[in-house]
PDB file of C-alpha atoms in Angstrom:
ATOM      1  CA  UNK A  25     166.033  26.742  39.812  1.00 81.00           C
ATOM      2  CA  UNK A  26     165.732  24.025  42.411  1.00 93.00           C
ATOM      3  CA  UNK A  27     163.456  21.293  41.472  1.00 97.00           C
ATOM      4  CA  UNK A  28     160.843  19.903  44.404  1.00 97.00           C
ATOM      5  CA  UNK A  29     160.918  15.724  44.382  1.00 98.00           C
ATOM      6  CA  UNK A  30     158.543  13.394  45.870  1.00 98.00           C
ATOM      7  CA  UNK A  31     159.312   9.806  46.517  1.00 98.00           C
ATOM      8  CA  UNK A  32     156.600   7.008  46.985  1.00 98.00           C
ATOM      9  CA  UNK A  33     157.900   4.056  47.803  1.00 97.00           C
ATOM     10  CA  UNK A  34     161.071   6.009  50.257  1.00 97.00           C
ATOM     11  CA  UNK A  35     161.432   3.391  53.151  1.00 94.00           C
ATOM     12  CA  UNK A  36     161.939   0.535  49.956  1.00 93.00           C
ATOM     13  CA  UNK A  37     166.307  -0.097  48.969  1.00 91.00           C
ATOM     14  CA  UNK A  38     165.468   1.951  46.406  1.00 94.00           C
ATOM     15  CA  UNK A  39     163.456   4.699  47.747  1.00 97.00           C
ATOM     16  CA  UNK A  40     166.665   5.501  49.969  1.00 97.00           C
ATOM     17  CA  UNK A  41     168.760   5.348  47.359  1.00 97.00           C
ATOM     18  CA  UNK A  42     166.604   7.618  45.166  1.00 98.00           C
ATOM     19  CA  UNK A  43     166.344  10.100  48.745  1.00 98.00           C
ATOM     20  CA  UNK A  44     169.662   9.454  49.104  1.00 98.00           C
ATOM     21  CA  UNK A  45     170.406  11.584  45.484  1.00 98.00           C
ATOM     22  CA  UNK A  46     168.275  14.068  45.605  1.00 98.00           C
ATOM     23  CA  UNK A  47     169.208  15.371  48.958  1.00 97.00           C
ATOM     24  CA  UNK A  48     172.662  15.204  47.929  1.00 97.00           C
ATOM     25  CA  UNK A  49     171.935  17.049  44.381  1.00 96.00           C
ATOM     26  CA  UNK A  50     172.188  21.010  43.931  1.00 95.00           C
ATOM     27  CA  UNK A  51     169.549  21.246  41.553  1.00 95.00           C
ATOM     28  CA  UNK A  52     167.511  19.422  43.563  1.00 97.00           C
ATOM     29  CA  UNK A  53     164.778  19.196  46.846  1.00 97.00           C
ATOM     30  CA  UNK A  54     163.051  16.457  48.796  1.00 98.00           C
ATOM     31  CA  UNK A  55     160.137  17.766  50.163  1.00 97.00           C
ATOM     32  CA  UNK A  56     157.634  14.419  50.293  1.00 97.00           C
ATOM     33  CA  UNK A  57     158.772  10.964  51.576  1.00 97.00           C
ATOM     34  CA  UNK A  58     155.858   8.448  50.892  1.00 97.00           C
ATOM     35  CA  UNK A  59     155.538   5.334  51.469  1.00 94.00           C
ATOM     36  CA  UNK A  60     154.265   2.573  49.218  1.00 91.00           C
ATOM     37  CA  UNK A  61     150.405   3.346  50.768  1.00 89.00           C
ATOM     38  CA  UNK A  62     150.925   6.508  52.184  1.00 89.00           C
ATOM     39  CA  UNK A  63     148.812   9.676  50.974  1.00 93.00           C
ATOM     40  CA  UNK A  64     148.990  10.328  47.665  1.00 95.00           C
ATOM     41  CA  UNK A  65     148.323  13.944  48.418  1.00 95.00           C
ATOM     42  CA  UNK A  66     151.597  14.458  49.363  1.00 94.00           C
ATOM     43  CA  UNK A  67     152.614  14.577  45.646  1.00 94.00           C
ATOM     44  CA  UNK A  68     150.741  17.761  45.031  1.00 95.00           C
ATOM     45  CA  UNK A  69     153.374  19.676  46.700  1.00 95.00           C
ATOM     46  CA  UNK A  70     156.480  18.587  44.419  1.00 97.00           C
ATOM     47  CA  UNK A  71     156.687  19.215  40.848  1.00 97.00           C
ATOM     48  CA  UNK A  72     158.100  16.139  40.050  1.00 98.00           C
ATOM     49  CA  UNK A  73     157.434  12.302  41.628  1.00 98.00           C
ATOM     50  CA  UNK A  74     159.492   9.559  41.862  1.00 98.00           C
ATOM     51  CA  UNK A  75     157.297   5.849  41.939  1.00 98.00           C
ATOM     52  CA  UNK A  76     160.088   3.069  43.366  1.00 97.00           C
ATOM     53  CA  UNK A  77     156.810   1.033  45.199  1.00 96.00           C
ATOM     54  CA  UNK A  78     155.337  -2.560  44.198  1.00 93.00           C
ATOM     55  CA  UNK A  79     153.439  -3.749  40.968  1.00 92.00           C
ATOM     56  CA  UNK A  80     150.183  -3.768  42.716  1.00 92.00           C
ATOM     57  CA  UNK A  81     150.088  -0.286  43.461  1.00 95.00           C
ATOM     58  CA  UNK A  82     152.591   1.618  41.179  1.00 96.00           C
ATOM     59  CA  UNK A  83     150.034   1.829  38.213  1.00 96.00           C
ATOM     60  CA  UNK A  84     147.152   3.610  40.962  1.00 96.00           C
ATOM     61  CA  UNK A  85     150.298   6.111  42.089  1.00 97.00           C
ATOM     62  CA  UNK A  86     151.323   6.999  38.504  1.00 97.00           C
ATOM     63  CA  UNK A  87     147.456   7.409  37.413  1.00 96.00           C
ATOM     64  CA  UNK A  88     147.385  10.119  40.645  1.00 97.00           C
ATOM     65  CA  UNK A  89     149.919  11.753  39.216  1.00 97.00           C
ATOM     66  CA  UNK A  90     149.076  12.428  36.166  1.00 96.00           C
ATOM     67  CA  UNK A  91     145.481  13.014  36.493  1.00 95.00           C
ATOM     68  CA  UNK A  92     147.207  16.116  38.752  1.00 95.00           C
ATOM     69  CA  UNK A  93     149.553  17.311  36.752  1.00 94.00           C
ATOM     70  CA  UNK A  94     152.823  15.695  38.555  1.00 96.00           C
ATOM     71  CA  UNK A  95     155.278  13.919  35.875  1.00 97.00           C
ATOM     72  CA  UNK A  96     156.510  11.160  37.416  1.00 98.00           C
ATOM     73  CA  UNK A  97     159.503   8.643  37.196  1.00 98.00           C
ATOM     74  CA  UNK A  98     158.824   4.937  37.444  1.00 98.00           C
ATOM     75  CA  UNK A  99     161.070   2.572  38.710  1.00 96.00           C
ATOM     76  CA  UNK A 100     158.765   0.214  39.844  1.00 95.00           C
ATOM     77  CA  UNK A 101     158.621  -3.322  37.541  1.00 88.00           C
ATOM     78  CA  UNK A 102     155.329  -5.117  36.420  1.00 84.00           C
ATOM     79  CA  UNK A 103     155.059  -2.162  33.404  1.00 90.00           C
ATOM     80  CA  UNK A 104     154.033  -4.845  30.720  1.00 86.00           C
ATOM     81  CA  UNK A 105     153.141  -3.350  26.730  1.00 85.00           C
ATOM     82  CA  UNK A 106     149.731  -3.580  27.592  1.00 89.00           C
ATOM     83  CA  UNK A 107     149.673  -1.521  30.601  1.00 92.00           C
ATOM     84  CA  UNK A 108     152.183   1.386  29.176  1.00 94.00           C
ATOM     85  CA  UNK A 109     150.013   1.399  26.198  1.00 95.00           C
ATOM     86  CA  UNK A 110     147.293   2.457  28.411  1.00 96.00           C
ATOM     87  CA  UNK A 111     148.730   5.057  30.158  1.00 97.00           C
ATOM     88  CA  UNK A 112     149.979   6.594  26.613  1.00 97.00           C
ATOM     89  CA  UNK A 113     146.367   6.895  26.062  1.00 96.00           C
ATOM     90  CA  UNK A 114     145.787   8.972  29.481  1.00 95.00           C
ATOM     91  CA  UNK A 115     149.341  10.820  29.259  1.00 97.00           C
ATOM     92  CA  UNK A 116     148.175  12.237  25.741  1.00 96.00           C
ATOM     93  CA  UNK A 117     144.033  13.034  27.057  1.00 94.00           C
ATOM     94  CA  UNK A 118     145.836  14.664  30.148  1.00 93.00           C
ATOM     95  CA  UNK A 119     147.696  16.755  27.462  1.00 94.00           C
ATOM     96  CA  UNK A 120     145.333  18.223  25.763  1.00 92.00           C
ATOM     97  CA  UNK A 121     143.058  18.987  28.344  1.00 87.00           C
ATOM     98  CA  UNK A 122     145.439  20.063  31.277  1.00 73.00           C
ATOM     99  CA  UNK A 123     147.180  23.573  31.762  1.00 79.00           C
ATOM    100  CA  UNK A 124     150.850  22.116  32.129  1.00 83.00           C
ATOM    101  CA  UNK A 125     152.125  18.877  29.539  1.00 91.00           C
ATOM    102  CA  UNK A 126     152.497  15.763  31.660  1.00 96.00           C
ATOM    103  CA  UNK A 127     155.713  13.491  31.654  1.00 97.00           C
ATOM    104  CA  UNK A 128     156.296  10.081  32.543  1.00 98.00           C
ATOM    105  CA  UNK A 129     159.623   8.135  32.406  1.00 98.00           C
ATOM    106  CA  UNK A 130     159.748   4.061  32.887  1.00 97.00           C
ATOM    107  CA  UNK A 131     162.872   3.020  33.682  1.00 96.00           C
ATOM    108  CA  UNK A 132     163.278  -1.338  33.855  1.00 91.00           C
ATOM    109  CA  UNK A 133     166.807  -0.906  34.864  1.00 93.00           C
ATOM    110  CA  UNK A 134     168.863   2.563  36.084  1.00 96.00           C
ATOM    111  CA  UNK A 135     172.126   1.026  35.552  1.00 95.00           C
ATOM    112  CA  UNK A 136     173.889   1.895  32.271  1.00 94.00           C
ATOM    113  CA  UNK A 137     175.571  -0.941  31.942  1.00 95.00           C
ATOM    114  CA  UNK A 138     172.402  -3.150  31.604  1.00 95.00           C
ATOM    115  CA  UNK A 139     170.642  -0.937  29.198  1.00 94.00           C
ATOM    116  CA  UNK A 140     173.517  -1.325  27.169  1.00 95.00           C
ATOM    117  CA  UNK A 141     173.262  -5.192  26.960  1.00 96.00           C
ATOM    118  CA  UNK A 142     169.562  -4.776  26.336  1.00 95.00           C
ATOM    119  CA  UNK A 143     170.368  -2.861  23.276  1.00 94.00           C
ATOM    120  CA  UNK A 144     173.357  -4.956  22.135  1.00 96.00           C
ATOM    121  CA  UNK A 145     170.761  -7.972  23.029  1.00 97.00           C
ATOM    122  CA  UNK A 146     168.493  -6.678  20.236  1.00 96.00           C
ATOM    123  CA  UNK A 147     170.763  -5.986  18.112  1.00 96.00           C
ATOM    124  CA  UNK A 148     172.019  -9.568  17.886  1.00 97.00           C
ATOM    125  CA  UNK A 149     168.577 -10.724  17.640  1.00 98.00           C
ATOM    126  CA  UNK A 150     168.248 -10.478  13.695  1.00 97.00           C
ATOM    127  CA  UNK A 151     171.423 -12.975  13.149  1.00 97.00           C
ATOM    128  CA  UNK A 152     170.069 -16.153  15.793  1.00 98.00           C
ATOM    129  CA  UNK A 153     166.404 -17.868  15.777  1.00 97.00           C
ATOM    130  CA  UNK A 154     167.172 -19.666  19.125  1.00 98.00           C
ATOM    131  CA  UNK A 155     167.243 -17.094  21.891  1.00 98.00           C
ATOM    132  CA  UNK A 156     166.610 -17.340  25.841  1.00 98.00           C
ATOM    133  CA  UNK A 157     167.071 -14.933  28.498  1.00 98.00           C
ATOM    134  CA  UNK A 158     167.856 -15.611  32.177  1.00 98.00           C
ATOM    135  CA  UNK A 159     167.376 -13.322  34.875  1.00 98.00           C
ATOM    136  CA  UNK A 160     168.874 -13.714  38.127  1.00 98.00           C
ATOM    137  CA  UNK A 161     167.542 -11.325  41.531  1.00 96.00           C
ATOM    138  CA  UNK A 162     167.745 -11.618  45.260  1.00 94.00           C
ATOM    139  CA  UNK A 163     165.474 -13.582  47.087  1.00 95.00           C
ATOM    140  CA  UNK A 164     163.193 -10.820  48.445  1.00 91.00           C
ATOM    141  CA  UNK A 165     162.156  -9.621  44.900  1.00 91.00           C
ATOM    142  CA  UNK A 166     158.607  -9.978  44.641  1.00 86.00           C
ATOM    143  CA  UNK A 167     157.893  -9.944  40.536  1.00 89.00           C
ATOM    144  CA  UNK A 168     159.083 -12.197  38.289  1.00 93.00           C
ATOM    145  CA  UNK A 169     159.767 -12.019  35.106  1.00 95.00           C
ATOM    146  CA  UNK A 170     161.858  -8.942  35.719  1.00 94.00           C
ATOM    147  CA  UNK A 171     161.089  -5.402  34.055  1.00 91.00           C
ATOM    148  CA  UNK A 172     164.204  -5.851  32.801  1.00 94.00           C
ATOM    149  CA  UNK A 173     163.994  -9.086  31.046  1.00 96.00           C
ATOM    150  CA  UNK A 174     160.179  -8.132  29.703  1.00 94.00           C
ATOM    151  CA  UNK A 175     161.950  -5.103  28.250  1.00 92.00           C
ATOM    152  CA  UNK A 176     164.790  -6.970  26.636  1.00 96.00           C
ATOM    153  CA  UNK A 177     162.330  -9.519  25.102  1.00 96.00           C
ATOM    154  CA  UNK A 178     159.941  -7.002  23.976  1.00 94.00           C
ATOM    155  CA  UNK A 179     163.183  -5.400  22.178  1.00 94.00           C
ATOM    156  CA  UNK A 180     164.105  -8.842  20.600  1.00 97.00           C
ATOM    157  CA  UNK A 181     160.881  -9.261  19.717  1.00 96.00           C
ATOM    158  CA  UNK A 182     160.869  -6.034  17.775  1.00 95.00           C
ATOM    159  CA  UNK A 183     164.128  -6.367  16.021  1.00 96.00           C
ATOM    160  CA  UNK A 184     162.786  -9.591  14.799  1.00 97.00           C
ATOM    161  CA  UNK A 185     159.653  -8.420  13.699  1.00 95.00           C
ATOM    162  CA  UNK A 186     160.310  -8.954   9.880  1.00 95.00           C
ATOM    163  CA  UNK A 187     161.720 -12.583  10.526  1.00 96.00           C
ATOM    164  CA  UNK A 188     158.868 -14.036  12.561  1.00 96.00           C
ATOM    165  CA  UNK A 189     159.071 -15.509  16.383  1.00 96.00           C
ATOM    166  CA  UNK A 190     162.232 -17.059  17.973  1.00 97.00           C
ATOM    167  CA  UNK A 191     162.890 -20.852  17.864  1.00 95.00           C
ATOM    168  CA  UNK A 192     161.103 -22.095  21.361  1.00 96.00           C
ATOM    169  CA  UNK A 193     160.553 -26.030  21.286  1.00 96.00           C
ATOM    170  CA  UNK A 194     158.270 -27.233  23.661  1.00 96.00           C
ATOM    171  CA  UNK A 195     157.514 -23.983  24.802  1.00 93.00           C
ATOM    172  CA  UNK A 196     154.248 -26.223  26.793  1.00 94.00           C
ATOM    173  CA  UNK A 197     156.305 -27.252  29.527  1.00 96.00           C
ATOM    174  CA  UNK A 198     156.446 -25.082  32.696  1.00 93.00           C
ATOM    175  CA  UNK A 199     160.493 -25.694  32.842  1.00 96.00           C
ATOM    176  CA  UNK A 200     160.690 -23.585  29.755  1.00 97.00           C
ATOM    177  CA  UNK A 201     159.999 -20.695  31.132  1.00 96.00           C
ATOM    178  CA  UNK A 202     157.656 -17.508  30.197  1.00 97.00           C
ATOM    179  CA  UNK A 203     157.255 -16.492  27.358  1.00 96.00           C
ATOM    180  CA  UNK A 204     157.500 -12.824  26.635  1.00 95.00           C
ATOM    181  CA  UNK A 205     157.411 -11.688  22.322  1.00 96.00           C
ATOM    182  CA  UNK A 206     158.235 -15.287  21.917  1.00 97.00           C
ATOM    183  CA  UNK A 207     161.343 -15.421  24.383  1.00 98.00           C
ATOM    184  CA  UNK A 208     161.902 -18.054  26.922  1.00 98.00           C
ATOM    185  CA  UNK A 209     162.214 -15.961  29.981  1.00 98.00           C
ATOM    186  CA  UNK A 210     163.832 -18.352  33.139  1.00 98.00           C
ATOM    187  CA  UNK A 211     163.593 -16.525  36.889  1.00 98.00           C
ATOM    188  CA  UNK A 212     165.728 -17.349  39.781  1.00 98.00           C
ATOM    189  CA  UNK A 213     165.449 -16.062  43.120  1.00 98.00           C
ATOM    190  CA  UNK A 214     168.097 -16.629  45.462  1.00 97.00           C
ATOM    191  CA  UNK A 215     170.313 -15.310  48.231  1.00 96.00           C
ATOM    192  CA  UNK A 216     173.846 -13.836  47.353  1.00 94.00           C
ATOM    193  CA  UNK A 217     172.866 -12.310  44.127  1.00 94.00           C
ATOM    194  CA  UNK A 218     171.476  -8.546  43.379  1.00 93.00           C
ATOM    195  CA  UNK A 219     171.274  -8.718  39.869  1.00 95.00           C
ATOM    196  CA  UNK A 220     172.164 -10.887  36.925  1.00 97.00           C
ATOM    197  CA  UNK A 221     170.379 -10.831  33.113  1.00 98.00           C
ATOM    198  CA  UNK A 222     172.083 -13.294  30.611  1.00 98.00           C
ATOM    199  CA  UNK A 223     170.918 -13.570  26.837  1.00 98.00           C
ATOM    200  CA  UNK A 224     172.133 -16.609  25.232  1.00 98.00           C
ATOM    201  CA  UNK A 225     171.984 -17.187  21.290  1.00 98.00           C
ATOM    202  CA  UNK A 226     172.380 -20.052  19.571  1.00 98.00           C
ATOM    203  CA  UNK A 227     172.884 -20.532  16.182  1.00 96.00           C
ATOM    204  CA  UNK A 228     174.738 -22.986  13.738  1.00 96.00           C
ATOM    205  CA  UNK A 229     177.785 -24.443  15.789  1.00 97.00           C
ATOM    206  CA  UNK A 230     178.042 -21.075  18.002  1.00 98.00           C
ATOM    207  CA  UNK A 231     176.529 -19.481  21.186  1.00 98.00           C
ATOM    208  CA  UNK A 232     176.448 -16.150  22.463  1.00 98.00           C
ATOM    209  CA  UNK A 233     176.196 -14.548  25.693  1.00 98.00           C
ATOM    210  CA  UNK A 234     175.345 -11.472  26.739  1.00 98.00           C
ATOM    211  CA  UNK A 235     176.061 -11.131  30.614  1.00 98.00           C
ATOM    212  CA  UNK A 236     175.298  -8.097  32.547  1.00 98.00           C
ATOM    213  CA  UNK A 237     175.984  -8.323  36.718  1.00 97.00           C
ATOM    214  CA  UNK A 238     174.739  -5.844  38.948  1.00 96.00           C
ATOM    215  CA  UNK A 239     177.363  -6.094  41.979  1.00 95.00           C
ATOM    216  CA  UNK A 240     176.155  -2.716  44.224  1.00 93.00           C
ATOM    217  CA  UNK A 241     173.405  -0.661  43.713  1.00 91.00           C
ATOM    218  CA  UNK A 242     175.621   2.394  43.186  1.00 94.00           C
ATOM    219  CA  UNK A 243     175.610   1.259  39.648  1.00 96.00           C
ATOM    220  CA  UNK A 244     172.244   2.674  39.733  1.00 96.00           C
ATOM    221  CA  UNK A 245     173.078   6.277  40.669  1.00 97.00           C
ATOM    222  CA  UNK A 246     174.341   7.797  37.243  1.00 96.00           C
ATOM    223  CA  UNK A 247     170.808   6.470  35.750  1.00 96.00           C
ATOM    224  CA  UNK A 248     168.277   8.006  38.077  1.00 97.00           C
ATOM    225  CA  UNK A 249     170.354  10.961  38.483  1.00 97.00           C
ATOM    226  CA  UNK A 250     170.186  11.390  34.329  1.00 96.00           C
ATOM    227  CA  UNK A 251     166.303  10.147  34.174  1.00 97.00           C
ATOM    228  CA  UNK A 252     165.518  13.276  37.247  1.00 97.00           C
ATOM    229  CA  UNK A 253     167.273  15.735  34.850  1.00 96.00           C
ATOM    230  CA  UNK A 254     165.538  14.681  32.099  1.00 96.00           C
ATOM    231  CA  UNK A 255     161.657  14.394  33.651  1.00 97.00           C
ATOM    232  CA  UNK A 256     160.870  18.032  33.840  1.00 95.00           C
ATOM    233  CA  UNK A 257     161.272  18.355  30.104  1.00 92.00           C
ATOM    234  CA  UNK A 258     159.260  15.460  29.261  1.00 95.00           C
ATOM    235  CA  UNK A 259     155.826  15.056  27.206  1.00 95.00           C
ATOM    236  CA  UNK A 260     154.299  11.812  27.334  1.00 96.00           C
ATOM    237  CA  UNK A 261     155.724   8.572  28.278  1.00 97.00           C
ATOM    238  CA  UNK A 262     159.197   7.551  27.642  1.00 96.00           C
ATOM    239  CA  UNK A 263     160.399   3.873  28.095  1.00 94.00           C
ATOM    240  CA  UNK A 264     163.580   2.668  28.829  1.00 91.00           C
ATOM    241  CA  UNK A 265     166.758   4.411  29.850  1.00 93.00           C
ATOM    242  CA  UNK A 266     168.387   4.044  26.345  1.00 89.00           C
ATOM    243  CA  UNK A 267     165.896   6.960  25.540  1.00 89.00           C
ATOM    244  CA  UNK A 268     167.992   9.021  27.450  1.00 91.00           C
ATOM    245  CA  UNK A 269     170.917   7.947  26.391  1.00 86.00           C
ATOM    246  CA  UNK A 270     170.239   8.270  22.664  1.00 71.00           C
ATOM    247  CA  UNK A 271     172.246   4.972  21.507  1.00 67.00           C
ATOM    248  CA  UNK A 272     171.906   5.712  18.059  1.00 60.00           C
ATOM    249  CA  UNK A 273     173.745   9.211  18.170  1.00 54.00           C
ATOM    250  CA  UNK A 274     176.412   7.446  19.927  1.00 48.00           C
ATOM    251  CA  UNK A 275     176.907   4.912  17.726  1.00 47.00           C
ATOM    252  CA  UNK A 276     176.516   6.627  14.475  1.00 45.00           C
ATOM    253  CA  UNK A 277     178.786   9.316  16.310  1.00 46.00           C
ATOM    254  CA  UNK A 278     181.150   6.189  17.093  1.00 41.00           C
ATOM    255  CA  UNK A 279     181.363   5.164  13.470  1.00 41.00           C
ATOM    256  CA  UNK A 280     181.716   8.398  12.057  1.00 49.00           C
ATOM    257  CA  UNK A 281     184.664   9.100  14.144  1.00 47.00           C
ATOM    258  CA  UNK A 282     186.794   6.453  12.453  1.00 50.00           C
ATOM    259  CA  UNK A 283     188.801   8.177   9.558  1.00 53.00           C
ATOM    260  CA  UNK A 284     188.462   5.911   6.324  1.00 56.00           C
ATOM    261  CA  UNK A 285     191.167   3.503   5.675  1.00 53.00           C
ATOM    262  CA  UNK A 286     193.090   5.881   3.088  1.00 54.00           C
ATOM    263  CA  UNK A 287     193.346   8.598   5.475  1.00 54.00           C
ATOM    264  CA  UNK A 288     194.673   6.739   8.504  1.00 50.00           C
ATOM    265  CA  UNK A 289     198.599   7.311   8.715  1.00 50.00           C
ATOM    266  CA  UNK A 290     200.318   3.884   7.540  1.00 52.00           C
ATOM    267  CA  UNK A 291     199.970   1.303   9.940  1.00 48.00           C
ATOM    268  CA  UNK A 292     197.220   2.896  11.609  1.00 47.00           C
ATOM    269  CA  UNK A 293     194.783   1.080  13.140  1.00 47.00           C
ATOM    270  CA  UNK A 294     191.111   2.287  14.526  1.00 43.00           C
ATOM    271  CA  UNK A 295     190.777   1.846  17.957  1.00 45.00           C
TER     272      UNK A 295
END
């Protein structure tokens, strides 16, 4: 069964990327391009929407969608706690009163390799108290912090819920940054770059760094190719890529795989 895709936001990089995909795809159709204030009405003909448009209007796009029945994909940054905590609230009252379940997927970042420093980012967050991010984008990106860097402080900030905020001093002065869970987030914009997120830790007599680069924006393909496939089976709202992924099947998968020590031929070593 061929699945009928809308895209707001399809003259944008992204949008033609996203078109891009879906024509190519098997399973799938383009039959609305849209552009970031183009009629909404379109969407009514596809049974799943794509939103890859601007902060200002993605929330008003997504609310159309849902209040008609259209799950949606968001790609769009400027999706802060607050806001996504909202639209919970309408995903679920469009549930129980609508004929077909709604679905909505955020996605801060489509490449894999980023989502996995996000979650390797919060994983380290229980063993430092000093922690920064800093995000790097081209010049002609409008928001700032990124989604990206809001989602990977809101992570930190959750890992480290039991231990308290992170270590911030003089968190009053504008050079340190925004704040996001207690994170220092620092923004550049600037020509020659597309993408670049590093997490530095400090502790006693160490740093760490977590580097992610995006170099093309191929590296986006495999991510909103999996997020497509998995919208249609959605209820409710689903945040972050690594919920597609299902990191902690991996990695419990991971460990499990590794015979113990005194079943390992001698010499043996995992690998």
């Amino acid at each position: 069964m061929t699945i009928r895709v809308a895209v707001v936001g399809a003259t944008g990089r992204m949008g033609r990327l996203v078109c891009r995909l879906i024509e190519e795809s098997a399973d799938l159709e383009l039959v609305a391009r849209i552009g970031s204030t183009g009629d909404l009405a379109e969407l009514l003909t596809a049974d799943i929407a794509v939103d890859v448009t601007l902060p200002a209007v993605s929330e008003g796009i997504v609310a159309f969608a849902v209040a008609n029945g259209v799950s949606i994909l968001v790609g769009t940054s400027g999706w802060s706690s607050q806001r996504i905590a909202a639209l919970e609230t309408r995903v679920a009252e469009q549930n129980r009163t609508g004929i077909d379940p709604v679905g909505v997927i955020i996605v801060p970042n489509f490449s894999i390799g980023s989502v996995l420093a996000t979650s390797f980012a919060a994983m380290a967050a229980r063993f430092y108290d000093s922690i920064e991010i800093i995000e790097t984008h081209h010049a002609t990106k409008v928001d700032s912090p990124s989604g990206t860097a809001v989602r990977t402080a809101e992570l930190i900030g959750a890992a480290r819920s039991a231990l308290g905020p992170v270590i911030a001093p003089h968190a009053d002065q504008r050079a340190r940054g925004q704040q996001v869970a207690s994170v220092p987030i620092h923004s550049l914009r600037m020509q020659g770059v597309v993408a670049r997120q590093d997490v530095v830790f400090g502790g006693r007599g160490e740093t760490l760094t977590l580097s992610h680069e995006t170099l093309d924006p191929s590296s986006y393909e495999a991510g909103i190719l999996l997020a497509l496939s998995a919208l249609p089976g959605t209820e409710g709202v689903v945040v972050g890529l690594d919920r597609l992924i299902d990191l902690a099947r991996v990695e419990a998968e991971a460990v499990t795989s590794v015979p113990p020590e005194d079943q390992r031929p001698e010499g043996a070593q995992p690998e």
